[in-house]
């Protein structure tokens, strides 16, 4: 059988293939037509048969089909399968490379890294202009702006009172902080326009030793101010409590039984000629570093 197939193949090449044409061989799909089996070779779009290059053999097995080696003929199903495999492989390679790249660490040149570290702005507690030394607490107080924007208090980078926390009110806003640990002990807002001043007197009298007192005004801190309240604030180290009046701006940090006046205080008188806002002076900001009380 092998000899017959070889001689038939040689005869087919010598009689039917153009001279000098490069040939290739492929096993093609047989179809049964009675006792005769033909070997079909599909073109690229799978719609025709290259009958001029197909040999028919009266044999029990399919013969050899010939085609120009510069052209590839594949069944449509195999083409689709090959395209699918190629697409899956391409996607796998892309994902693998992306994953490897995402895990790589991008390292800057040493000189560039040094420059960026030198230009980095150091963050400070409460946004102070410079950091506080050891055994000092950072704080920042802002009075209210007219009767529109409420006051705010920051201590050791913690916002104690602010409009966002919804715990401020018209009048005087006061927070008590432990002078040793920096923990907030108590806080409150006291209406000094139409509220009861005795509530503020009681609050100030009960302040124990070793407690820092933070104060920020809002709208009107002075209408209900009386001599007793002024004296209590003066005992905490205030210089301007005796002058505090209607719609004045005031921020203050003191402590009970100070031997001298507190250096942490700002005061601005309500004056129609100098007021920044209509009917109110501008807001005040006070920041600094207060020493920790060490027993």
PDB file of N, CA, C and O in Angstrom, residues 140-173:
ATOM      1  N   UNK A 140      -4.232  75.915  70.184  1.00  0.00           N
ATOM      2  CA  UNK A 140      -4.624  76.998  69.283  1.00  0.00           C
ATOM      3  C   UNK A 140      -6.081  77.357  69.566  1.00  0.00           C
ATOM      4  O   UNK A 140      -6.955  76.488  69.563  1.00  0.00           O
ATOM      5  N   UNK A 141      -6.330  78.648  69.800  1.00  0.00           N
ATOM      6  CA  UNK A 141      -7.676  79.142  70.098  1.00  0.00           C
ATOM      7  C   UNK A 141      -8.077  80.160  69.044  1.00  0.00           C
ATOM      8  O   UNK A 141      -7.272  81.017  68.659  1.00  0.00           O
ATOM      9  N   UNK A 142      -9.323  80.076  68.579  1.00  0.00           N
ATOM     10  CA  UNK A 142      -9.874  81.038  67.630  1.00  0.00           C
ATOM     11  C   UNK A 142     -11.222  81.520  68.158  1.00  0.00           C
ATOM     12  O   UNK A 142     -12.097  80.694  68.484  1.00  0.00           O
ATOM     13  N   UNK A 143     -11.377  82.840  68.246  1.00  0.00           N
ATOM     14  CA  UNK A 143     -12.672  83.380  68.653  1.00  0.00           C
ATOM     15  C   UNK A 143     -13.652  83.293  67.491  1.00  0.00           C
ATOM     16  O   UNK A 143     -13.264  83.006  66.347  1.00  0.00           O
ATOM     17  N   UNK A 144     -14.922  83.557  67.761  1.00  0.00           N
ATOM     18  CA  UNK A 144     -15.908  83.550  66.695  1.00  0.00           C
ATOM     19  C   UNK A 144     -15.782  84.779  65.811  1.00  0.00           C
ATOM     20  O   UNK A 144     -15.207  85.798  66.195  1.00  0.00           O
ATOM     21  N   UNK A 145     -16.324  84.673  64.602  1.00  0.00           N
ATOM     22  CA  UNK A 145     -16.342  85.791  63.663  1.00  0.00           C
ATOM     23  C   UNK A 145     -17.756  86.358  63.640  1.00  0.00           C
ATOM     24  O   UNK A 145     -18.680  85.709  63.128  1.00  0.00           O
ATOM     25  N   UNK A 146     -17.909  87.568  64.227  1.00  0.00           N
ATOM     26  CA  UNK A 146     -19.234  88.205  64.358  1.00  0.00           C
ATOM     27  C   UNK A 146     -20.192  87.222  65.021  1.00  0.00           C
ATOM     28  O   UNK A 146     -19.847  86.581  66.013  1.00  0.00           O
ATOM     29  N   UNK A 147     -21.382  87.054  64.457  1.00  0.00           N
ATOM     30  CA  UNK A 147     -22.329  86.057  64.970  1.00  0.00           C
ATOM     31  C   UNK A 147     -22.595  84.998  63.906  1.00  0.00           C
ATOM     32  O   UNK A 147     -23.656  84.375  63.884  1.00  0.00           O
ATOM     33  N   UNK A 148     -21.595  84.806  63.027  1.00  0.00           N
ATOM     34  CA  UNK A 148     -21.764  83.896  61.885  1.00  0.00           C
ATOM     35  C   UNK A 148     -20.965  82.613  62.063  1.00  0.00           C
ATOM     36  O   UNK A 148     -21.503  81.503  61.970  1.00  0.00           O
ATOM     37  N   UNK A 149     -19.669  82.745  62.332  1.00  0.00           N
ATOM     38  CA  UNK A 149     -18.793  81.578  62.453  1.00  0.00           C
ATOM     39  C   UNK A 149     -18.395  81.411  63.912  1.00  0.00           C
ATOM     40  O   UNK A 149     -17.879  82.337  64.540  1.00  0.00           O
ATOM     41  N   UNK A 150     -18.632  80.230  64.444  1.00  0.00           N
ATOM     42  CA  UNK A 150     -18.334  79.950  65.839  1.00  0.00           C
ATOM     43  C   UNK A 150     -16.856  79.781  66.115  1.00  0.00           C
ATOM     44  O   UNK A 150     -16.042  79.628  65.195  1.00  0.00           O
ATOM     45  N   UNK A 151     -16.471  79.770  67.387  1.00  0.00           N
ATOM     46  CA  UNK A 151     -15.060  79.620  67.766  1.00  0.00           C
ATOM     47  C   UNK A 151     -14.593  78.167  67.665  1.00  0.00           C
ATOM     48  O   UNK A 151     -15.408  77.253  67.463  1.00  0.00           O
ATOM     49  N   UNK A 152     -13.287  77.979  67.829  1.00  0.00           N
ATOM     50  CA  UNK A 152     -12.723  76.624  67.809  1.00  0.00           C
ATOM     51  C   UNK A 152     -11.549  76.560  68.773  1.00  0.00           C
ATOM     52  O   UNK A 152     -10.871  77.554  69.014  1.00  0.00           O
ATOM     53  N   UNK A 153     -11.336  75.354  69.309  1.00  0.00           N
ATOM     54  CA  UNK A 153     -10.238  75.107  70.240  1.00  0.00           C
ATOM     55  C   UNK A 153      -9.544  73.810  69.860  1.00  0.00           C
ATOM     56  O   UNK A 153     -10.198  72.786  69.637  1.00  0.00           O
ATOM     57  N   UNK A 154      -8.205  73.875  69.810  1.00  0.00           N
ATOM     58  CA  UNK A 154      -7.396  72.682  69.539  1.00  0.00           C
ATOM     59  C   UNK A 154      -6.365  72.559  70.646  1.00  0.00           C
ATOM     60  O   UNK A 154      -5.705  73.544  71.017  1.00  0.00           O
ATOM     61  N   UNK A 155      -6.207  71.335  71.160  1.00  0.00           N
ATOM     62  CA  UNK A 155      -5.214  71.087  72.208  1.00  0.00           C
ATOM     63  C   UNK A 155      -4.535  69.752  71.916  1.00  0.00           C
ATOM     64  O   UNK A 155      -5.204  68.712  71.829  1.00  0.00           O
ATOM     65  N   UNK A 156      -3.229  69.793  71.737  1.00  0.00           N
ATOM     66  CA  UNK A 156      -2.448  68.591  71.429  1.00  0.00           C
ATOM     67  C   UNK A 156      -3.016  67.857  70.206  1.00  0.00           C
ATOM     68  O   UNK A 156      -3.177  66.628  70.205  1.00  0.00           O
ATOM     69  N   UNK A 157      -3.344  68.653  69.200  1.00  0.00           N
ATOM     70  CA  UNK A 157      -3.848  68.143  67.921  1.00  0.00           C
ATOM     71  C   UNK A 157      -5.250  67.552  68.013  1.00  0.00           C
ATOM     72  O   UNK A 157      -5.698  66.881  67.089  1.00  0.00           O
ATOM     73  N   UNK A 158      -5.951  67.805  69.082  1.00  0.00           N
ATOM     74  CA  UNK A 158      -7.335  67.344  69.234  1.00  0.00           C
ATOM     75  C   UNK A 158      -8.266  68.555  69.236  1.00  0.00           C
ATOM     76  O   UNK A 158      -8.074  69.494  70.006  1.00  0.00           O
ATOM     77  N   UNK A 159      -9.267  68.521  68.364  1.00  0.00           N
ATOM     78  CA  UNK A 159     -10.259  69.590  68.335  1.00  0.00           C
ATOM     79  C   UNK A 159     -11.230  69.349  69.492  1.00  0.00           C
ATOM     80  O   UNK A 159     -11.969  68.372  69.512  1.00  0.00           O
ATOM     81  N   UNK A 160     -11.218  70.283  70.442  1.00  0.00           N
ATOM     82  CA  UNK A 160     -12.073  70.140  71.628  1.00  0.00           C
ATOM     83  C   UNK A 160     -13.461  70.710  71.368  1.00  0.00           C
ATOM     84  O   UNK A 160     -14.483  70.079  71.640  1.00  0.00           O
ATOM     85  N   UNK A 161     -13.492  71.935  70.840  1.00  0.00           N
ATOM     86  CA  UNK A 161     -14.761  72.604  70.562  1.00  0.00           C
ATOM     87  C   UNK A 161     -14.679  73.268  69.193  1.00  0.00           C
ATOM     88  O   UNK A 161     -13.639  73.831  68.828  1.00  0.00           O
ATOM     89  N   UNK A 162     -15.766  73.205  68.426  1.00  0.00           N
ATOM     90  CA  UNK A 162     -15.805  73.821  67.102  1.00  0.00           C
ATOM     91  C   UNK A 162     -17.240  73.785  66.568  1.00  0.00           C
ATOM     92  O   UNK A 162     -18.060  72.991  67.044  1.00  0.00           O
ATOM     93  N   UNK A 163     -17.552  74.608  65.572  1.00  0.00           N
ATOM     94  CA  UNK A 163     -18.878  74.529  64.957  1.00  0.00           C
ATOM     95  C   UNK A 163     -19.158  73.176  64.318  1.00  0.00           C
ATOM     96  O   UNK A 163     -20.301  72.718  64.292  1.00  0.00           O
ATOM     97  N   UNK A 164     -18.100  72.533  63.808  1.00  0.00           N
ATOM     98  CA  UNK A 164     -18.287  71.215  63.185  1.00  0.00           C
ATOM     99  C   UNK A 164     -18.736  70.190  64.222  1.00  0.00           C
ATOM    100  O   UNK A 164     -19.581  69.333  63.943  1.00  0.00           O
ATOM    101  N   UNK A 165     -18.193  70.279  65.428  1.00  0.00           N
ATOM    102  CA  UNK A 165     -18.596  69.362  66.492  1.00  0.00           C
ATOM    103  C   UNK A 165     -19.923  69.776  67.139  1.00  0.00           C
ATOM    104  O   UNK A 165     -20.456  69.041  67.971  1.00  0.00           O
ATOM    105  N   UNK A 166     -20.402  70.945  66.752  1.00  0.00           N
ATOM    106  CA  UNK A 166     -21.696  71.435  67.228  1.00  0.00           C
ATOM    107  C   UNK A 166     -21.766  71.505  68.755  1.00  0.00           C
ATOM    108  O   UNK A 166     -22.763  71.128  69.377  1.00  0.00           O
ATOM    109  N   UNK A 167     -20.672  72.001  69.368  1.00  0.00           N
ATOM    110  CA  UNK A 167     -20.656  72.117  70.826  1.00  0.00           C
ATOM    111  C   UNK A 167     -20.211  73.518  71.280  1.00  0.00           C
ATOM    112  O   UNK A 167     -19.644  73.676  72.359  1.00  0.00           O
ATOM    113  N   UNK A 168     -20.430  74.520  70.408  1.00  0.00           N
ATOM    114  CA  UNK A 168     -20.118  75.904  70.761  1.00  0.00           C
ATOM    115  C   UNK A 168     -21.416  76.715  70.785  1.00  0.00           C
ATOM    116  O   UNK A 168     -22.433  76.295  70.232  1.00  0.00           O
ATOM    117  N   UNK A 169     -21.360  77.882  71.452  1.00  0.00           N
ATOM    118  CA  UNK A 169     -22.555  78.709  71.535  1.00  0.00           C
ATOM    119  C   UNK A 169     -22.213  80.175  71.739  1.00  0.00           C
ATOM    120  O   UNK A 169     -21.052  80.547  71.966  1.00  0.00           O
ATOM    121  N   UNK A 170     -23.217  81.017  71.688  1.00  0.00           N
ATOM    122  CA  UNK A 170     -23.027  82.450  71.883  1.00  0.00           C
ATOM    123  C   UNK A 170     -22.563  82.733  73.306  1.00  0.00           C
ATOM    124  O   UNK A 170     -23.055  82.139  74.257  1.00  0.00           O
ATOM    125  N   UNK A 171     -21.613  83.652  73.450  1.00  0.00           N
ATOM    126  CA  UNK A 171     -21.103  84.022  74.771  1.00  0.00           C
ATOM    127  C   UNK A 171     -19.674  83.580  74.965  1.00  0.00           C
ATOM    128  O   UNK A 171     -18.792  83.872  74.152  1.00  0.00           O
ATOM    129  N   UNK A 172     -19.427  82.820  76.046  1.00  0.00           N
ATOM    130  CA  UNK A 172     -18.098  82.318  76.371  1.00  0.00           C
ATOM    131  C   UNK A 172     -18.067  80.800  76.266  1.00  0.00           C
ATOM    132  O   UNK A 172     -18.891  80.098  76.871  1.00  0.00           O
ATOM    133  N   UNK A 173     -17.100  80.288  75.513  1.00  0.00           N
ATOM    134  CA  UNK A 173     -16.896  78.846  75.353  1.00  0.00           C
ATOM    135  C   UNK A 173     -15.639  78.476  76.114  1.00  0.00           C
ATOM    136  O   UNK A 173     -14.557  79.027  75.866  1.00  0.00           O
TER     137      UNK A 173
END
